[in-house]
Amino acid sequence: MKQYAGVDLARAGDADLRAALKKRNVADADALSGAKLIDEVFKVYVEPTLVQPTFVLDYPIALSPLAKPKRDDPTRVERWELFVQGREMANAFSELNDPEEQRRRFEQQAGFRATGDAEAHQLDEDYLRALEYGMPPTGGVGLGVDRFVMLLADQPNIRDVILFPMLRPE
């Protein structure tokens, strides 16, 4: 982020991130805040430069409400994404299994949703109840074949490679 956007995340505030987005004429920069600003600056400045296979680590906790916090930095989570040719190819994280912390994060996400963030998670009482019974340490990796086909076929839109025609716009 520092190299491509000129933003030092350790010191930058929302105003600095918005200013970086406005330099690239991002229309909705004023509507974003916090971790969403960081994510947008990453998408606009850094993601297109990740041509060689690159693992991106240390995501902000607010962007990954289901992931475990890093042991040495509680503001980040145990998550990585693989980027190739400027596209996300895989996403993985260690799942949070602390029901009290998960409730706090869901409540924070509900606040984000109330202010217009449609991607924010909703509070899920059934999931929280299941966590209270106990969940062993778990993690997962999402690697979509469709994203791999996008890379091989040099297609910029996932809809161009999906095999299910009902998902294609007519």
Short mmCIF file of C-alpha atoms in Angstrom, two decimals, residues 75-142:
data_model
loop_
_atom_site.label_atom_id
_atom_site.label_comp_id
_atom_site.label_asym_id
_atom_site.label_seq_id
_atom_site.Cartn_x
_atom_site.Cartn_y
_atom_site.Cartn_z
CA THR A 75 -5.95 -5.82 14.72
CA ARG A 76 -5.26 -8.34 11.91
CA VAL A 77 -6.56 -11.84 11.18
CA GLU A 78 -5.10 -15.20 10.14
CA ARG A 79 -6.08 -14.88 6.49
CA TRP A 80 -4.40 -14.94 3.11
CA GLU A 81 -5.48 -14.48 -0.47
CA LEU A 82 -3.67 -15.60 -3.60
CA PHE A 83 -3.57 -13.18 -6.52
CA VAL A 84 -2.43 -14.02 -10.06
CA GLN A 85 -2.60 -11.67 -13.06
CA GLY A 86 -4.29 -9.02 -10.89
CA ARG A 87 -7.11 -11.36 -9.88
CA GLU A 88 -7.97 -13.09 -6.64
CA MET A 89 -7.58 -16.84 -7.12
CA ALA A 90 -7.91 -18.20 -3.58
CA ASN A 91 -8.97 -17.07 -0.13
CA ALA A 92 -8.20 -18.84 3.14
CA PHE A 93 -8.44 -18.18 6.86
CA SER A 94 -8.47 -19.80 10.29
CA GLU A 95 -12.04 -19.74 11.56
CA LEU A 96 -12.86 -17.92 14.75
CA ASN A 97 -14.26 -20.37 17.33
CA ASP A 98 -14.70 -18.02 20.31
CA PRO A 99 -18.47 -17.36 20.63
CA GLU A 100 -18.10 -14.16 22.67
CA GLU A 101 -15.64 -12.60 20.23
CA GLN A 102 -17.79 -13.75 17.30
CA ARG A 103 -20.84 -12.05 18.85
CA ARG A 104 -18.86 -8.79 19.24
CA ARG A 105 -17.84 -8.95 15.58
CA PHE A 106 -21.35 -9.73 14.38
CA GLU A 107 -22.62 -6.74 16.36
CA GLN A 108 -19.95 -4.55 14.79
CA GLN A 109 -20.94 -5.87 11.35
CA ALA A 110 -24.61 -5.10 12.13
CA GLY A 111 -23.52 -1.50 12.73
CA PHE A 112 -21.75 -1.44 9.36
CA ARG A 113 -24.86 -2.89 7.71
CA ALA A 114 -27.03 -0.22 9.36
CA THR A 115 -24.86 2.49 7.81
CA GLY A 116 -25.28 1.05 4.31
CA ASP A 117 -22.64 -1.70 3.95
CA ALA A 118 -24.61 -4.40 2.11
CA GLU A 119 -21.66 -6.84 2.34
CA ALA A 120 -21.52 -6.75 6.15
CA HIS A 121 -22.51 -9.97 7.92
CA GLN A 122 -25.81 -10.24 9.72
CA LEU A 123 -26.03 -11.42 13.32
CA ASP A 124 -26.56 -15.19 13.24
CA GLU A 125 -27.86 -16.52 16.57
CA ASP A 126 -27.89 -20.14 15.34
CA TYR A 127 -24.21 -19.94 14.41
CA LEU A 128 -23.37 -18.35 17.76
CA ARG A 129 -25.29 -21.06 19.62
CA ALA A 130 -23.38 -23.73 17.71
CA LEU A 131 -20.08 -22.04 18.63
CA GLU A 132 -21.13 -22.07 22.30
CA TYR A 133 -21.39 -25.88 22.12
CA GLY A 134 -17.83 -25.93 20.85
CA MET A 135 -16.06 -25.88 17.55
CA PRO A 136 -12.58 -27.31 17.09
CA PRO A 137 -9.89 -25.22 15.40
CA THR A 138 -10.77 -25.10 11.73
CA GLY A 139 -9.76 -23.34 8.58
CA GLY A 140 -10.47 -23.50 4.93
CA VAL A 141 -9.32 -22.54 1.49
CA GLY A 142 -11.61 -21.32 -1.23
#
